[in-house]
């Protein structure tokens, strides 16, 4: 890949949910949504789950949707290691000063370009369904790292909603079996690549 990759990292149920129903402040993962993150109990041990967590923590910048940013308590301005946090939002209130290294963007391309520049030769970690969908629609999302959890939540917040952009091809890059999650990485095949 010739450009710094923007890589979505998301835990997801087999039926496509990233949070249970009624996700809100105080219940950030929705009802029963915490089940999607049991694999993180292994993040400081040895093995596949720890490896995947370490990779996410070694990224050079973060892009988040505004809703995810707020539900996560704005990460108190530091997602990991002081890397810049780029927050996609529909509107910016000049009186709302984001904490730490966070900065708001309404322009998807500007957000992606700034995040790549900030990350240098490391990948950019992408969080949130809204951010993922906006970046994918703009041709900016390069990879999906999905932590597939063997549970059917039945309801909640979906990772991908119908977007009207037609099919987007993905190339499998790797599959790792961890405790309570299968870690799948796909490369997005952008439309300009398939037209070569």
JSON list of C-alpha atoms in Angstrom, two decimals:
[
{"chain": "A", "resi": 1, "resn": "UNK", "atom": "CA", "xyz": [0.00, 0.00, 0.00]},
{"chain": "A", "resi": 2, "resn": "UNK", "atom": "CA", "xyz": [1.54, 3.30, -1.07]},
{"chain": "A", "resi": 3, "resn": "UNK", "atom": "CA", "xyz": [-0.32, 5.52, 1.40]},
{"chain": "A", "resi": 4, "resn": "UNK", "atom": "CA", "xyz": [-0.54, 5.37, 5.17]},
{"chain": "A", "resi": 5, "resn": "UNK", "atom": "CA", "xyz": [-3.48, 3.03, 5.79]},
{"chain": "A", "resi": 6, "resn": "UNK", "atom": "CA", "xyz": [-6.64, 4.13, 7.55]},
{"chain": "A", "resi": 7, "resn": "UNK", "atom": "CA", "xyz": [-7.66, 0.94, 9.37]},
{"chain": "A", "resi": 8, "resn": "UNK", "atom": "CA", "xyz": [-11.02, 0.44, 11.05]},
{"chain": "A", "resi": 9, "resn": "UNK", "atom": "CA", "xyz": [-10.72, -1.50, 14.32]},
{"chain": "A", "resi": 10, "resn": "UNK", "atom": "CA", "xyz": [-14.11, -2.72, 15.57]},
{"chain": "A", "resi": 11, "resn": "UNK", "atom": "CA", "xyz": [-15.47, -5.58, 17.63]},
{"chain": "A", "resi": 12, "resn": "UNK", "atom": "CA", "xyz": [-18.62, -6.88, 15.99]},
{"chain": "A", "resi": 13, "resn": "UNK", "atom": "CA", "xyz": [-21.20, -9.57, 16.66]},
{"chain": "A", "resi": 14, "resn": "UNK", "atom": "CA", "xyz": [-21.97, -12.24, 14.07]},
{"chain": "A", "resi": 15, "resn": "UNK", "atom": "CA", "xyz": [-25.18, -10.37, 13.22]},
{"chain": "A", "resi": 16, "resn": "UNK", "atom": "CA", "xyz": [-23.30, -7.11, 12.58]},
{"chain": "A", "resi": 17, "resn": "UNK", "atom": "CA", "xyz": [-23.74, -5.10, 15.78]},
{"chain": "A", "resi": 18, "resn": "UNK", "atom": "CA", "xyz": [-21.00, -3.03, 17.44]},
{"chain": "A", "resi": 19, "resn": "UNK", "atom": "CA", "xyz": [-23.10, -2.16, 20.50]},
{"chain": "A", "resi": 20, "resn": "UNK", "atom": "CA", "xyz": [-26.23, -3.50, 22.12]},
{"chain": "A", "resi": 21, "resn": "UNK", "atom": "CA", "xyz": [-29.52, -1.57, 22.13]},
{"chain": "A", "resi": 22, "resn": "UNK", "atom": "CA", "xyz": [-29.83, 1.71, 24.03]},
{"chain": "A", "resi": 23, "resn": "UNK", "atom": "CA", "xyz": [-26.17, 2.75, 23.87]},
{"chain": "A", "resi": 24, "resn": "UNK", "atom": "CA", "xyz": [-25.81, 6.06, 25.68]},
{"chain": "A", "resi": 25, "resn": "UNK", "atom": "CA", "xyz": [-23.79, 7.82, 28.37]},
{"chain": "A", "resi": 26, "resn": "UNK", "atom": "CA", "xyz": [-23.62, 5.51, 31.35]},
{"chain": "A", "resi": 27, "resn": "UNK", "atom": "CA", "xyz": [-24.37, 2.51, 29.13]},
{"chain": "A", "resi": 28, "resn": "UNK", "atom": "CA", "xyz": [-21.84, 3.16, 26.37]},
{"chain": "A", "resi": 29, "resn": "UNK", "atom": "CA", "xyz": [-21.88, -0.34, 24.91]},
{"chain": "A", "resi": 30, "resn": "UNK", "atom": "CA", "xyz": [-25.66, -0.72, 25.10]},
{"chain": "A", "resi": 31, "resn": "UNK", "atom": "CA", "xyz": [-27.44, -3.58, 26.81]},
{"chain": "A", "resi": 32, "resn": "UNK", "atom": "CA", "xyz": [-25.28, -6.74, 26.62]},
{"chain": "A", "resi": 33, "resn": "UNK", "atom": "CA", "xyz": [-22.77, -4.97, 24.33]},
{"chain": "A", "resi": 34, "resn": "UNK", "atom": "CA", "xyz": [-19.92, -5.54, 26.74]},
{"chain": "A", "resi": 35, "resn": "UNK", "atom": "CA", "xyz": [-19.86, -9.13, 25.48]},
{"chain": "A", "resi": 36, "resn": "UNK", "atom": "CA", "xyz": [-18.12, -7.84, 22.34]},
{"chain": "A", "resi": 37, "resn": "UNK", "atom": "CA", "xyz": [-15.05, -6.89, 24.34]},
{"chain": "A", "resi": 38, "resn": "UNK", "atom": "CA", "xyz": [-14.39, -9.99, 26.47]},
{"chain": "A", "resi": 39, "resn": "UNK", "atom": "CA", "xyz": [-11.38, -10.73, 24.25]},
{"chain": "A", "resi": 40, "resn": "UNK", "atom": "CA", "xyz": [-9.72, -7.56, 25.59]},
{"chain": "A", "resi": 41, "resn": "UNK", "atom": "CA", "xyz": [-9.31, -9.31, 28.94]},
{"chain": "A", "resi": 42, "resn": "UNK", "atom": "CA", "xyz": [-6.27, -10.93, 27.28]},
{"chain": "A", "resi": 43, "resn": "UNK", "atom": "CA", "xyz": [-4.71, -7.67, 26.08]},
{"chain": "A", "resi": 44, "resn": "UNK", "atom": "CA", "xyz": [-1.87, -7.71, 28.60]},
{"chain": "A", "resi": 45, "resn": "UNK", "atom": "CA", "xyz": [-1.16, -11.44, 28.41]},
{"chain": "A", "resi": 46, "resn": "UNK", "atom": "CA", "xyz": [0.53, -13.38, 25.64]},
{"chain": "A", "resi": 47, "resn": "UNK", "atom": "CA", "xyz": [-1.20, -14.72, 22.56]},
{"chain": "A", "resi": 48, "resn": "UNK", "atom": "CA", "xyz": [-3.25, -13.56, 19.61]},
{"chain": "A", "resi": 49, "resn": "UNK", "atom": "CA", "xyz": [-5.55, -11.14, 21.46]},
{"chain": "A", "resi": 50, "resn": "UNK", "atom": "CA", "xyz": [-2.57, -9.37, 23.03]},
{"chain": "A", "resi": 51, "resn": "UNK", "atom": "CA", "xyz": [-0.86, -9.16, 19.63]},
{"chain": "A", "resi": 52, "resn": "UNK", "atom": "CA", "xyz": [-3.92, -7.59, 18.01]},
{"chain": "A", "resi": 53, "resn": "UNK", "atom": "CA", "xyz": [-4.34, -5.13, 20.88]},
{"chain": "A", "resi": 54, "resn": "UNK", "atom": "CA", "xyz": [-0.64, -4.15, 20.68]},
{"chain": "A", "resi": 55, "resn": "UNK", "atom": "CA", "xyz": [-1.00, -3.49, 16.96]},
{"chain": "A", "resi": 56, "resn": "UNK", "atom": "CA", "xyz": [-3.96, -1.18, 17.56]},
{"chain": "A", "resi": 57, "resn": "UNK", "atom": "CA", "xyz": [-2.02, 0.62, 20.31]},
{"chain": "A", "resi": 58, "resn": "UNK", "atom": "CA", "xyz": [0.96, 1.16, 17.99]},
{"chain": "A", "resi": 59, "resn": "UNK", "atom": "CA", "xyz": [-1.00, 3.24, 15.47]},
{"chain": "A", "resi": 60, "resn": "UNK", "atom": "CA", "xyz": [0.15, 6.81, 14.90]},
{"chain": "A", "resi": 61, "resn": "UNK", "atom": "CA", "xyz": [-3.17, 8.68, 14.91]},
{"chain": "A", "resi": 62, "resn": "UNK", "atom": "CA", "xyz": [-6.88, 8.12, 15.55]},
{"chain": "A", "resi": 63, "resn": "UNK", "atom": "CA", "xyz": [-9.98, 9.03, 13.57]},
{"chain": "A", "resi": 64, "resn": "UNK", "atom": "CA", "xyz": [-13.24, 8.79, 15.46]},
{"chain": "A", "resi": 65, "resn": "UNK", "atom": "CA", "xyz": [-16.82, 9.69, 14.83]},
{"chain": "A", "resi": 66, "resn": "UNK", "atom": "CA", "xyz": [-18.20, 12.35, 17.15]},
{"chain": "A", "resi": 67, "resn": "UNK", "atom": "CA", "xyz": [-20.69, 10.00, 18.81]},
{"chain": "A", "resi": 68, "resn": "UNK", "atom": "CA", "xyz": [-17.98, 7.44, 19.61]},
{"chain": "A", "resi": 69, "resn": "UNK", "atom": "CA", "xyz": [-15.71, 10.21, 20.89]},
{"chain": "A", "resi": 70, "resn": "UNK", "atom": "CA", "xyz": [-18.39, 11.49, 23.26]},
{"chain": "A", "resi": 71, "resn": "UNK", "atom": "CA", "xyz": [-19.49, 8.05, 24.48]},
{"chain": "A", "resi": 72, "resn": "UNK", "atom": "CA", "xyz": [-15.84, 7.22, 25.22]},
{"chain": "A", "resi": 73, "resn": "UNK", "atom": "CA", "xyz": [-15.58, 10.26, 27.49]},
{"chain": "A", "resi": 74, "resn": "UNK", "atom": "CA", "xyz": [-13.44, 11.94, 24.82]},
{"chain": "A", "resi": 75, "resn": "UNK", "atom": "CA", "xyz": [-10.71, 9.57, 26.02]},
{"chain": "A", "resi": 76, "resn": "UNK", "atom": "CA", "xyz": [-9.77, 12.46, 28.32]},
{"chain": "A", "resi": 77, "resn": "UNK", "atom": "CA", "xyz": [-7.86, 13.80, 25.32]},
{"chain": "A", "resi": 78, "resn": "UNK", "atom": "CA", "xyz": [-5.48, 10.83, 25.02]},
{"chain": "A", "resi": 79, "resn": "UNK", "atom": "CA", "xyz": [-6.57, 7.69, 23.18]},
{"chain": "A", "resi": 80, "resn": "UNK", "atom": "CA", "xyz": [-3.12, 6.11, 23.46]},
{"chain": "A", "resi": 81, "resn": "UNK", "atom": "CA", "xyz": [0.40, 7.46, 23.80]},
{"chain": "A", "resi": 82, "resn": "UNK", "atom": "CA", "xyz": [-0.63, 11.04, 23.06]},
{"chain": "A", "resi": 83, "resn": "UNK", "atom": "CA", "xyz": [-1.30, 10.41, 19.36]},
{"chain": "A", "resi": 84, "resn": "UNK", "atom": "CA", "xyz": [-3.46, 13.00, 17.58]},
{"chain": "A", "resi": 85, "resn": "UNK", "atom": "CA", "xyz": [-7.22, 12.35, 17.67]},
{"chain": "A", "resi": 86, "resn": "UNK", "atom": "CA", "xyz": [-9.18, 13.50, 14.62]},
{"chain": "A", "resi": 87, "resn": "UNK", "atom": "CA", "xyz": [-12.92, 13.66, 15.24]},
{"chain": "A", "resi": 88, "resn": "UNK", "atom": "CA", "xyz": [-15.39, 13.66, 12.35]},
{"chain": "A", "resi": 89, "resn": "UNK", "atom": "CA", "xyz": [-18.47, 15.71, 13.18]},
{"chain": "A", "resi": 90, "resn": "UNK", "atom": "CA", "xyz": [-21.34, 17.34, 11.32]},
{"chain": "A", "resi": 91, "resn": "UNK", "atom": "CA", "xyz": [-20.90, 20.71, 13.04]},
{"chain": "A", "resi": 92, "resn": "UNK", "atom": "CA", "xyz": [-18.25, 22.41, 15.11]},
{"chain": "A", "resi": 93, "resn": "UNK", "atom": "CA", "xyz": [-19.16, 24.62, 18.05]},
{"chain": "A", "resi": 94, "resn": "UNK", "atom": "CA", "xyz": [-16.31, 27.17, 18.43]},
{"chain": "A", "resi": 95, "resn": "UNK", "atom": "CA", "xyz": [-16.94, 27.20, 22.19]},
{"chain": "A", "resi": 96, "resn": "UNK", "atom": "CA", "xyz": [-16.36, 23.43, 22.43]},
{"chain": "A", "resi": 97, "resn": "UNK", "atom": "CA", "xyz": [-12.61, 23.05, 22.85]},
{"chain": "A", "resi": 98, "resn": "UNK", "atom": "CA", "xyz": [-11.67, 19.37, 22.46]},
{"chain": "A", "resi": 99, "resn": "UNK", "atom": "CA", "xyz": [-9.28, 18.00, 25.08]},
{"chain": "A", "resi": 100, "resn": "UNK", "atom": "CA", "xyz": [-5.64, 17.02, 24.60]},
{"chain": "A", "resi": 101, "resn": "UNK", "atom": "CA", "xyz": [-4.60, 16.26, 21.06]},
{"chain": "A", "resi": 102, "resn": "UNK", "atom": "CA", "xyz": [-8.16, 16.06, 19.69]},
{"chain": "A", "resi": 103, "resn": "UNK", "atom": "CA", "xyz": [-9.32, 18.22, 16.80]},
{"chain": "A", "resi": 104, "resn": "UNK", "atom": "CA", "xyz": [-12.72, 18.42, 15.06]},
{"chain": "A", "resi": 105, "resn": "UNK", "atom": "CA", "xyz": [-13.28, 18.09, 11.30]},
{"chain": "A", "resi": 106, "resn": "UNK", "atom": "CA", "xyz": [-16.37, 18.42, 9.14]},
{"chain": "A", "resi": 107, "resn": "UNK", "atom": "CA", "xyz": [-14.50, 17.58, 5.92]},
{"chain": "A", "resi": 108, "resn": "UNK", "atom": "CA", "xyz": [-13.84, 13.84, 5.56]},
{"chain": "A", "resi": 109, "resn": "UNK", "atom": "CA", "xyz": [-10.93, 14.21, 3.12]},
{"chain": "A", "resi": 110, "resn": "UNK", "atom": "CA", "xyz": [-9.21, 16.87, 5.23]},
{"chain": "A", "resi": 111, "resn": "UNK", "atom": "CA", "xyz": [-9.59, 14.67, 8.30]},
{"chain": "A", "resi": 112, "resn": "UNK", "atom": "CA", "xyz": [-8.13, 11.63, 6.52]},
{"chain": "A", "resi": 113, "resn": "UNK", "atom": "CA", "xyz": [-5.23, 13.59, 5.04]},
{"chain": "A", "resi": 114, "resn": "UNK", "atom": "CA", "xyz": [-4.33, 15.22, 8.36]},
{"chain": "A", "resi": 115, "resn": "UNK", "atom": "CA", "xyz": [-4.51, 11.88, 10.17]},
{"chain": "A", "resi": 116, "resn": "UNK", "atom": "CA", "xyz": [-2.22, 10.23, 7.60]},
{"chain": "A", "resi": 117, "resn": "UNK", "atom": "CA", "xyz": [0.24, 13.10, 7.88]},
{"chain": "A", "resi": 118, "resn": "UNK", "atom": "CA", "xyz": [0.21, 12.88, 11.69]},
{"chain": "A", "resi": 119, "resn": "UNK", "atom": "CA", "xyz": [0.64, 9.08, 11.71]},
{"chain": "A", "resi": 120, "resn": "UNK", "atom": "CA", "xyz": [3.73, 9.13, 9.53]},
{"chain": "A", "resi": 121, "resn": "UNK", "atom": "CA", "xyz": [4.69, 5.55, 8.69]},
{"chain": "A", "resi": 122, "resn": "UNK", "atom": "CA", "xyz": [2.25, 4.01, 11.19]},
{"chain": "A", "resi": 123, "resn": "UNK", "atom": "CA", "xyz": [-1.37, 3.09, 10.47]},
{"chain": "A", "resi": 124, "resn": "UNK", "atom": "CA", "xyz": [-4.29, 5.31, 11.48]},
{"chain": "A", "resi": 125, "resn": "UNK", "atom": "CA", "xyz": [-6.78, 3.69, 13.87]},
{"chain": "A", "resi": 126, "resn": "UNK", "atom": "CA", "xyz": [-10.42, 4.36, 12.92]},
{"chain": "A", "resi": 127, "resn": "UNK", "atom": "CA", "xyz": [-13.21, 4.02, 15.53]},
{"chain": "A", "resi": 128, "resn": "UNK", "atom": "CA", "xyz": [-16.98, 4.22, 15.09]},
{"chain": "A", "resi": 129, "resn": "UNK", "atom": "CA", "xyz": [-19.62, 3.21, 12.59]},
{"chain": "A", "resi": 130, "resn": "UNK", "atom": "CA", "xyz": [-20.30, 6.77, 11.41]},
{"chain": "A", "resi": 131, "resn": "UNK", "atom": "CA", "xyz": [-16.63, 7.51, 10.79]},
{"chain": "A", "resi": 132, "resn": "UNK", "atom": "CA", "xyz": [-16.16, 4.18, 9.00]},
{"chain": "A", "resi": 133, "resn": "UNK", "atom": "CA", "xyz": [-19.12, 4.78, 6.71]},
{"chain": "A", "resi": 134, "resn": "UNK", "atom": "CA", "xyz": [-18.07, 8.36, 5.89]},
{"chain": "A", "resi": 135, "resn": "UNK", "atom": "CA", "xyz": [-14.47, 7.35, 5.16]},
{"chain": "A", "resi": 136, "resn": "UNK", "atom": "CA", "xyz": [-15.58, 4.37, 3.07]},
{"chain": "A", "resi": 137, "resn": "UNK", "atom": "CA", "xyz": [-17.94, 6.53, 1.00]},
{"chain": "A", "resi": 138, "resn": "UNK", "atom": "CA", "xyz": [-15.12, 9.04, 0.41]},
{"chain": "A", "resi": 139, "resn": "UNK", "atom": "CA", "xyz": [-12.69, 6.34, -0.72]},
{"chain": "A", "resi": 140, "resn": "UNK", "atom": "CA", "xyz": [-10.45, 7.00, 2.26]},
{"chain": "A", "resi": 141, "resn": "UNK", "atom": "CA", "xyz": [-10.86, 3.81, 4.34]},
{"chain": "A", "resi": 142, "resn": "UNK", "atom": "CA", "xyz": [-8.15, 1.32, 3.38]},
{"chain": "A", "resi": 143, "resn": "UNK", "atom": "CA", "xyz": [-8.56, -1.64, 5.73]},
{"chain": "A", "resi": 144, "resn": "UNK", "atom": "CA", "xyz": [-11.07, -3.24, 8.08]},
{"chain": "A", "resi": 145, "resn": "UNK", "atom": "CA", "xyz": [-9.81, -5.07, 11.16]},
{"chain": "A", "resi": 146, "resn": "UNK", "atom": "CA", "xyz": [-12.92, -6.75, 12.54]},
{"chain": "A", "resi": 147, "resn": "UNK", "atom": "CA", "xyz": [-12.86, -8.62, 15.83]},
{"chain": "A", "resi": 148, "resn": "UNK", "atom": "CA", "xyz": [-15.68, -11.07, 15.13]},
{"chain": "A", "resi": 149, "resn": "UNK", "atom": "CA", "xyz": [-17.28, -12.26, 18.36]},
{"chain": "A", "resi": 150, "resn": "UNK", "atom": "CA", "xyz": [-19.34, -15.48, 18.41]},
{"chain": "A", "resi": 151, "resn": "UNK", "atom": "CA", "xyz": [-22.57, -13.95, 19.66]},
{"chain": "A", "resi": 152, "resn": "UNK", "atom": "CA", "xyz": [-25.84, -12.81, 18.11]},
{"chain": "A", "resi": 153, "resn": "UNK", "atom": "CA", "xyz": [-26.87, -9.59, 19.87]},
{"chain": "A", "resi": 154, "resn": "UNK", "atom": "CA", "xyz": [-30.16, -9.41, 17.99]},
{"chain": "A", "resi": 155, "resn": "UNK", "atom": "CA", "xyz": [-30.42, -5.62, 18.18]},
{"chain": "A", "resi": 156, "resn": "UNK", "atom": "CA", "xyz": [-28.34, -2.52, 18.74]},
{"chain": "A", "resi": 157, "resn": "UNK", "atom": "CA", "xyz": [-26.07, -0.31, 16.66]},
{"chain": "A", "resi": 158, "resn": "UNK", "atom": "CA", "xyz": [-24.97, -1.82, 13.35]},
{"chain": "A", "resi": 159, "resn": "UNK", "atom": "CA", "xyz": [-21.49, -1.35, 11.94]},
{"chain": "A", "resi": 160, "resn": "UNK", "atom": "CA", "xyz": [-22.77, -0.83, 8.39]},
{"chain": "A", "resi": 161, "resn": "UNK", "atom": "CA", "xyz": [-26.17, 0.49, 7.44]},
{"chain": "A", "resi": 162, "resn": "UNK", "atom": "CA", "xyz": [-27.46, 0.63, 3.83]},
{"chain": "A", "resi": 163, "resn": "UNK", "atom": "CA", "xyz": [-25.52, 3.43, 2.16]},
{"chain": "A", "resi": 164, "resn": "UNK", "atom": "CA", "xyz": [-26.55, 3.30, -1.49]},
{"chain": "A", "resi": 165, "resn": "UNK", "atom": "CA", "xyz": [-23.00, 3.12, -2.82]},
{"chain": "A", "resi": 166, "resn": "UNK", "atom": "CA", "xyz": [-23.25, -0.39, -4.24]},
{"chain": "A", "resi": 167, "resn": "UNK", "atom": "CA", "xyz": [-20.91, -3.27, -3.51]},
{"chain": "A", "resi": 168, "resn": "UNK", "atom": "CA", "xyz": [-17.39, -2.65, -2.28]},
{"chain": "A", "resi": 169, "resn": "UNK", "atom": "CA", "xyz": [-14.97, -5.52, -2.76]},
{"chain": "A", "resi": 170, "resn": "UNK", "atom": "CA", "xyz": [-12.68, -6.59, 0.07]},
{"chain": "A", "resi": 171, "resn": "UNK", "atom": "CA", "xyz": [-9.50, -8.65, -0.11]},
{"chain": "A", "resi": 172, "resn": "UNK", "atom": "CA", "xyz": [-8.85, -10.94, 2.88]},
{"chain": "A", "resi": 173, "resn": "UNK", "atom": "CA", "xyz": [-5.43, -10.12, 4.36]},
{"chain": "A", "resi": 174, "resn": "UNK", "atom": "CA", "xyz": [-5.31, -12.29, 7.49]},
{"chain": "A", "resi": 175, "resn": "UNK", "atom": "CA", "xyz": [-7.33, -14.31, 9.98]},
{"chain": "A", "resi": 176, "resn": "UNK", "atom": "CA", "xyz": [-6.21, -14.88, 13.56]},
{"chain": "A", "resi": 177, "resn": "UNK", "atom": "CA", "xyz": [-8.08, -17.02, 16.09]},
{"chain": "A", "resi": 178, "resn": "UNK", "atom": "CA", "xyz": [-8.05, -15.57, 19.58]},
{"chain": "A", "resi": 179, "resn": "UNK", "atom": "CA", "xyz": [-10.01, -16.47, 22.69]},
{"chain": "A", "resi": 180, "resn": "UNK", "atom": "CA", "xyz": [-13.56, -15.14, 22.23]},
{"chain": "A", "resi": 181, "resn": "UNK", "atom": "CA", "xyz": [-12.81, -13.44, 18.88]},
{"chain": "A", "resi": 182, "resn": "UNK", "atom": "CA", "xyz": [-11.68, -14.16, 15.35]},
{"chain": "A", "resi": 183, "resn": "UNK", "atom": "CA", "xyz": [-9.59, -11.23, 14.14]},
{"chain": "A", "resi": 184, "resn": "UNK", "atom": "CA", "xyz": [-10.19, -10.61, 10.44]},
{"chain": "A", "resi": 185, "resn": "UNK", "atom": "CA", "xyz": [-8.34, -8.04, 8.35]},
{"chain": "A", "resi": 186, "resn": "UNK", "atom": "CA", "xyz": [-9.53, -7.00, 4.91]},
{"chain": "A", "resi": 187, "resn": "UNK", "atom": "CA", "xyz": [-8.10, -4.55, 2.40]},
{"chain": "A", "resi": 188, "resn": "UNK", "atom": "CA", "xyz": [-10.66, -2.32, 0.70]},
{"chain": "A", "resi": 189, "resn": "UNK", "atom": "CA", "xyz": [-10.41, -2.58, -3.07]},
{"chain": "A", "resi": 190, "resn": "UNK", "atom": "CA", "xyz": [-11.09, 0.99, -4.15]},
{"chain": "A", "resi": 191, "resn": "UNK", "atom": "CA", "xyz": [-13.02, 1.66, -7.35]},
{"chain": "A", "resi": 192, "resn": "UNK", "atom": "CA", "xyz": [-9.98, 3.20, -9.04]},
{"chain": "A", "resi": 193, "resn": "UNK", "atom": "CA", "xyz": [-8.02, -0.05, -8.43]},
{"chain": "A", "resi": 194, "resn": "UNK", "atom": "CA", "xyz": [-10.67, -2.29, -10.01]},
{"chain": "A", "resi": 195, "resn": "UNK", "atom": "CA", "xyz": [-10.74, -0.06, -13.13]},
{"chain": "A", "resi": 196, "resn": "UNK", "atom": "CA", "xyz": [-7.07, -0.72, -13.97]}
]
